């Protein structure tokens, strides 16, 4: 079905698509920061509890892989207009959680944020590259490129689960 809905965009339309993606990402970061600042004080204990809780490999991999799978689905269906929405959602969550962790842990917030959000921080450049590649290019899904991106994301998640999360648990306790 995707081959019948193929949309060939002129160069200027591709450039505006990249601008929309960047604007969407920036708005997500800003709105996530605003929501984090406006959050109630009951959020702080939940952030501290999240840092002390056990990490599930399935939950960790779902958090890493889900944005890639949604992006691949949007590219496969050739609905590239969904990519800025996915970018907005990911930027909102990263900004909201990162700033909430900074507020919850005070002076140790930088370390806890980097350790707790290690997978997100490492996979964001890869995810943004994937979005740029497909929104500014021909828009076709290449299985080898998608498989490579997913493999790297799985490796990041495995490293986080085996090395970074135990280190965070040792630092906190």
PDB file of C-alpha atoms in Angstrom:
ATOM      1  CA  UNK A   1       0.000   0.000   0.000  1.00  0.00           C
ATOM      2  CA  UNK A   2       2.911   2.333   0.734  1.00  0.00           C
ATOM      3  CA  UNK A   3       4.106   2.315  -2.868  1.00  0.00           C
ATOM      4  CA  UNK A   4       0.815   3.790  -4.053  1.00  0.00           C
ATOM      5  CA  UNK A   5       0.948   6.661  -1.581  1.00  0.00           C
ATOM      6  CA  UNK A   6       4.542   7.675  -2.323  1.00  0.00           C
ATOM      7  CA  UNK A   7       4.947  11.417  -2.086  1.00  0.00           C
ATOM      8  CA  UNK A   8       7.764  13.072  -4.033  1.00  0.00           C
ATOM      9  CA  UNK A   9       8.630  16.345  -2.396  1.00  0.00           C
ATOM     10  CA  UNK A  10      10.547  19.135  -4.103  1.00  0.00           C
ATOM     11  CA  UNK A  11      13.784  20.329  -2.507  1.00  0.00           C
ATOM     12  CA  UNK A  12      12.220  23.407  -0.863  1.00  0.00           C
ATOM     13  CA  UNK A  13       9.502  21.268   0.694  1.00  0.00           C
ATOM     14  CA  UNK A  14      12.160  18.947   2.150  1.00  0.00           C
ATOM     15  CA  UNK A  15      13.974  21.931   3.634  1.00  0.00           C
ATOM     16  CA  UNK A  16      10.750  23.177   5.227  1.00  0.00           C
ATOM     17  CA  UNK A  17      10.124  19.674   6.585  1.00  0.00           C
ATOM     18  CA  UNK A  18      13.493  19.796   8.341  1.00  0.00           C
ATOM     19  CA  UNK A  19      12.592  23.213   9.758  1.00  0.00           C
ATOM     20  CA  UNK A  20       9.260  21.854  11.024  1.00  0.00           C
ATOM     21  CA  UNK A  21      11.075  18.929  12.638  1.00  0.00           C
ATOM     22  CA  UNK A  22      13.538  21.257  14.366  1.00  0.00           C
ATOM     23  CA  UNK A  23      10.752  23.589  15.480  1.00  0.00           C
ATOM     24  CA  UNK A  24       8.748  20.674  16.808  1.00  0.00           C
ATOM     25  CA  UNK A  25      11.783  19.406  18.748  1.00  0.00           C
ATOM     26  CA  UNK A  26      12.462  22.857  20.204  1.00  0.00           C
ATOM     27  CA  UNK A  27       8.833  23.397  21.192  1.00  0.00           C
ATOM     28  CA  UNK A  28       8.810  19.989  22.885  1.00  0.00           C
ATOM     29  CA  UNK A  29      11.869  20.925  24.938  1.00  0.00           C
ATOM     30  CA  UNK A  30      10.393  24.290  25.934  1.00  0.00           C
ATOM     31  CA  UNK A  31       6.937  22.987  26.812  1.00  0.00           C
ATOM     32  CA  UNK A  32       8.458  20.072  28.749  1.00  0.00           C
ATOM     33  CA  UNK A  33      10.505  22.560  30.779  1.00  0.00           C
ATOM     34  CA  UNK A  34       7.418  24.699  31.446  1.00  0.00           C
ATOM     35  CA  UNK A  35       5.402  21.677  32.570  1.00  0.00           C
ATOM     36  CA  UNK A  36       8.264  20.542  34.802  1.00  0.00           C
ATOM     37  CA  UNK A  37       8.445  23.958  36.450  1.00  0.00           C
ATOM     38  CA  UNK A  38       4.677  23.998  36.930  1.00  0.00           C
ATOM     39  CA  UNK A  39       4.511  20.464  38.365  1.00  0.00           C
ATOM     40  CA  UNK A  40       3.390  20.074  41.940  1.00  0.00           C
ATOM     41  CA  UNK A  41       5.637  19.166  44.833  1.00  0.00           C
ATOM     42  CA  UNK A  42       4.249  15.617  44.846  1.00  0.00           C
ATOM     43  CA  UNK A  43       6.361  14.923  41.755  1.00  0.00           C
ATOM     44  CA  UNK A  44       9.664  15.156  43.667  1.00  0.00           C
ATOM     45  CA  UNK A  45       9.144  12.016  45.800  1.00  0.00           C
ATOM     46  CA  UNK A  46       8.078  10.097  42.696  1.00  0.00           C
ATOM     47  CA  UNK A  47      11.306  11.085  40.935  1.00  0.00           C
ATOM     48  CA  UNK A  48      13.359   9.957  43.925  1.00  0.00           C
ATOM     49  CA  UNK A  49      11.470   6.663  44.033  1.00  0.00           C
ATOM     50  CA  UNK A  50      12.084   6.126  40.324  1.00  0.00           C
ATOM     51  CA  UNK A  51      15.825   6.449  40.830  1.00  0.00           C
ATOM     52  CA  UNK A  52      15.804   3.884  43.651  1.00  0.00           C
ATOM     53  CA  UNK A  53      13.518   1.345  41.925  1.00  0.00           C
ATOM     54  CA  UNK A  54      14.730  -1.757  40.097  1.00  0.00           C
ATOM     55  CA  UNK A  55      15.142  -1.509  36.358  1.00  0.00           C
ATOM     56  CA  UNK A  56      13.259  -3.958  34.175  1.00  0.00           C
ATOM     57  CA  UNK A  57      14.998  -4.856  30.923  1.00  0.00           C
ATOM     58  CA  UNK A  58      11.658  -4.998  29.115  1.00  0.00           C
ATOM     59  CA  UNK A  59      10.649  -1.548  30.369  1.00  0.00           C
ATOM     60  CA  UNK A  60      14.048  -0.121  29.517  1.00  0.00           C
ATOM     61  CA  UNK A  61      14.042  -1.570  26.012  1.00  0.00           C
ATOM     62  CA  UNK A  62      10.461  -0.452  25.450  1.00  0.00           C
ATOM     63  CA  UNK A  63      11.400   3.112  26.377  1.00  0.00           C
ATOM     64  CA  UNK A  64      14.342   3.035  23.971  1.00  0.00           C
ATOM     65  CA  UNK A  65      12.823   1.080  21.081  1.00  0.00           C
ATOM     66  CA  UNK A  66       9.294   2.531  21.020  1.00  0.00           C
ATOM     67  CA  UNK A  67      10.244   5.919  19.449  1.00  0.00           C
ATOM     68  CA  UNK A  68      12.292   4.086  16.804  1.00  0.00           C
ATOM     69  CA  UNK A  69       9.436   1.702  16.036  1.00  0.00           C
ATOM     70  CA  UNK A  70       6.905   4.535  15.810  1.00  0.00           C
ATOM     71  CA  UNK A  71       9.271   6.430  13.515  1.00  0.00           C
ATOM     72  CA  UNK A  72       9.838   3.366  11.335  1.00  0.00           C
ATOM     73  CA  UNK A  73       6.087   2.800  11.134  1.00  0.00           C
ATOM     74  CA  UNK A  74       5.538   6.420  10.072  1.00  0.00           C
ATOM     75  CA  UNK A  75       8.222   6.083   7.406  1.00  0.00           C
ATOM     76  CA  UNK A  76       6.851   2.713   6.253  1.00  0.00           C
ATOM     77  CA  UNK A  77       3.352   4.166   5.904  1.00  0.00           C
ATOM     78  CA  UNK A  78       4.949   7.188   4.220  1.00  0.00           C
ATOM     79  CA  UNK A  79       3.245   9.483   6.664  1.00  0.00           C
ATOM     80  CA  UNK A  80       6.241  11.694   7.318  1.00  0.00           C
ATOM     81  CA  UNK A  81       4.002  14.291   8.950  1.00  0.00           C
ATOM     82  CA  UNK A  82       3.996  12.059  12.031  1.00  0.00           C
ATOM     83  CA  UNK A  83       7.748  12.448  12.567  1.00  0.00           C
ATOM     84  CA  UNK A  84       7.491  15.990  13.995  1.00  0.00           C
ATOM     85  CA  UNK A  85       4.783  14.759  16.384  1.00  0.00           C
ATOM     86  CA  UNK A  86       7.000  11.910  17.546  1.00  0.00           C
ATOM     87  CA  UNK A  87       9.899  14.352  17.901  1.00  0.00           C
ATOM     88  CA  UNK A  88       7.740  16.710  19.947  1.00  0.00           C
ATOM     89  CA  UNK A  89       6.657  13.906  22.272  1.00  0.00           C
ATOM     90  CA  UNK A  90      10.189  12.616  22.780  1.00  0.00           C
ATOM     91  CA  UNK A  91      11.579  16.122  23.393  1.00  0.00           C
ATOM     92  CA  UNK A  92       8.753  16.896  25.825  1.00  0.00           C
ATOM     93  CA  UNK A  93       9.410  13.744  27.852  1.00  0.00           C
ATOM     94  CA  UNK A  94      13.186  14.195  27.903  1.00  0.00           C
ATOM     95  CA  UNK A  95      12.895  17.809  29.011  1.00  0.00           C
ATOM     96  CA  UNK A  96      10.174  17.153  31.575  1.00  0.00           C
ATOM     97  CA  UNK A  97      11.904  14.169  33.161  1.00  0.00           C
ATOM     98  CA  UNK A  98      15.374  15.682  33.046  1.00  0.00           C
ATOM     99  CA  UNK A  99      14.371  18.917  34.747  1.00  0.00           C
ATOM    100  CA  UNK A 100      12.192  17.081  37.263  1.00  0.00           C
ATOM    101  CA  UNK A 101      15.160  14.892  38.213  1.00  0.00           C
ATOM    102  CA  UNK A 102      17.350  17.974  38.583  1.00  0.00           C
ATOM    103  CA  UNK A 103      14.826  19.501  40.952  1.00  0.00           C
ATOM    104  CA  UNK A 104      14.305  16.279  42.914  1.00  0.00           C
ATOM    105  CA  UNK A 105      17.978  15.577  43.590  1.00  0.00           C
ATOM    106  CA  UNK A 106      19.299  19.101  44.069  1.00  0.00           C
ATOM    107  CA  UNK A 107      23.078  19.318  43.769  1.00  0.00           C
ATOM    108  CA  UNK A 108      23.370  15.643  42.788  1.00  0.00           C
ATOM    109  CA  UNK A 109      20.722  16.075  40.106  1.00  0.00           C
ATOM    110  CA  UNK A 110      23.189  16.336  37.217  1.00  0.00           C
ATOM    111  CA  UNK A 111      24.788  12.973  37.997  1.00  0.00           C
ATOM    112  CA  UNK A 112      21.505  11.205  38.706  1.00  0.00           C
ATOM    113  CA  UNK A 113      19.918  12.637  35.569  1.00  0.00           C
ATOM    114  CA  UNK A 114      22.772  11.486  33.332  1.00  0.00           C
ATOM    115  CA  UNK A 115      22.842   8.031  34.895  1.00  0.00           C
ATOM    116  CA  UNK A 116      19.079   7.536  35.028  1.00  0.00           C
ATOM    117  CA  UNK A 117      18.530   8.891  31.519  1.00  0.00           C
ATOM    118  CA  UNK A 118      21.672   7.349  30.000  1.00  0.00           C
ATOM    119  CA  UNK A 119      19.789   5.408  27.321  1.00  0.00           C
ATOM    120  CA  UNK A 120      17.780   8.428  26.257  1.00  0.00           C
ATOM    121  CA  UNK A 121      20.809  10.686  26.119  1.00  0.00           C
ATOM    122  CA  UNK A 122      22.773   8.204  24.006  1.00  0.00           C
ATOM    123  CA  UNK A 123      19.933   7.252  21.680  1.00  0.00           C
ATOM    124  CA  UNK A 124      18.645  10.782  20.996  1.00  0.00           C
ATOM    125  CA  UNK A 125      21.321  11.668  18.409  1.00  0.00           C
ATOM    126  CA  UNK A 126      20.673   8.362  16.658  1.00  0.00           C
ATOM    127  CA  UNK A 127      16.926   8.948  16.660  1.00  0.00           C
ATOM    128  CA  UNK A 128      17.292  12.520  15.401  1.00  0.00           C
ATOM    129  CA  UNK A 129      19.604  11.304  12.633  1.00  0.00           C
ATOM    130  CA  UNK A 130      16.968   8.739  11.645  1.00  0.00           C
ATOM    131  CA  UNK A 131      14.296  11.419  11.501  1.00  0.00           C
ATOM    132  CA  UNK A 132      16.485  13.780   9.442  1.00  0.00           C
ATOM    133  CA  UNK A 133      17.484  11.021   7.068  1.00  0.00           C
ATOM    134  CA  UNK A 134      13.906  10.181   6.249  1.00  0.00           C
ATOM    135  CA  UNK A 135      12.292  13.599   6.380  1.00  0.00           C
ATOM    136  CA  UNK A 136      14.898  15.239   4.152  1.00  0.00           C
ATOM    137  CA  UNK A 137      15.600  12.261   1.905  1.00  0.00           C
ATOM    138  CA  UNK A 138      13.404  10.229  -0.385  1.00  0.00           C
ATOM    139  CA  UNK A 139      11.329   9.059   2.590  1.00  0.00           C
ATOM    140  CA  UNK A 140      11.622   5.347   1.857  1.00  0.00           C
ATOM    141  CA  UNK A 141      12.216   2.875   4.622  1.00  0.00           C
ATOM    142  CA  UNK A 142      15.476   0.999   4.245  1.00  0.00           C
ATOM    143  CA  UNK A 143      15.439  -2.178   6.247  1.00  0.00           C
ATOM    144  CA  UNK A 144      19.197  -2.291   6.661  1.00  0.00           C
ATOM    145  CA  UNK A 145      19.323   1.260   8.035  1.00  0.00           C
ATOM    146  CA  UNK A 146      16.417   0.639  10.384  1.00  0.00           C
ATOM    147  CA  UNK A 147      17.899  -2.659  11.562  1.00  0.00           C
ATOM    148  CA  UNK A 148      21.226  -0.955  12.239  1.00  0.00           C
ATOM    149  CA  UNK A 149      19.565   1.820  14.230  1.00  0.00           C
ATOM    150  CA  UNK A 150      17.565  -0.697  16.261  1.00  0.00           C
ATOM    151  CA  UNK A 151      20.666  -2.799  16.900  1.00  0.00           C
ATOM    152  CA  UNK A 152      22.605   0.201  18.194  1.00  0.00           C
ATOM    153  CA  UNK A 153      19.614   1.168  20.380  1.00  0.00           C
ATOM    154  CA  UNK A 154      19.516  -2.382  21.779  1.00  0.00           C
ATOM    155  CA  UNK A 155      23.237  -2.231  22.517  1.00  0.00           C
ATOM    156  CA  UNK A 156      22.771   1.084  24.322  1.00  0.00           C
ATOM    157  CA  UNK A 157      19.929  -0.424  26.351  1.00  0.00           C
ATOM    158  CA  UNK A 158      21.978  -3.520  27.195  1.00  0.00           C
ATOM    159  CA  UNK A 159      24.924  -1.410  28.326  1.00  0.00           C
ATOM    160  CA  UNK A 160      22.591   0.718  30.421  1.00  0.00           C
ATOM    161  CA  UNK A 161      21.033  -2.362  32.026  1.00  0.00           C
ATOM    162  CA  UNK A 162      24.297  -4.198  32.707  1.00  0.00           C
ATOM    163  CA  UNK A 163      26.659  -1.349  33.605  1.00  0.00           C
ATOM    164  CA  UNK A 164      25.028   2.035  34.180  1.00  0.00           C
ATOM    165  CA  UNK A 165      21.964   0.994  36.210  1.00  0.00           C
ATOM    166  CA  UNK A 166      23.950  -1.121  38.704  1.00  0.00           C
ATOM    167  CA  UNK A 167      26.390   1.771  39.086  1.00  0.00           C
ATOM    168  CA  UNK A 168      23.484   4.168  39.752  1.00  0.00           C
ATOM    169  CA  UNK A 169      22.068   1.754  42.347  1.00  0.00           C
ATOM    170  CA  UNK A 170      25.468   1.573  44.066  1.00  0.00           C
ATOM    171  CA  UNK A 171      25.839   5.351  44.068  1.00  0.00           C
ATOM    172  CA  UNK A 172      22.348   5.976  45.473  1.00  0.00           C
ATOM    173  CA  UNK A 173      22.495   3.329  48.217  1.00  0.00           C
TER     174      UNK A 173
END
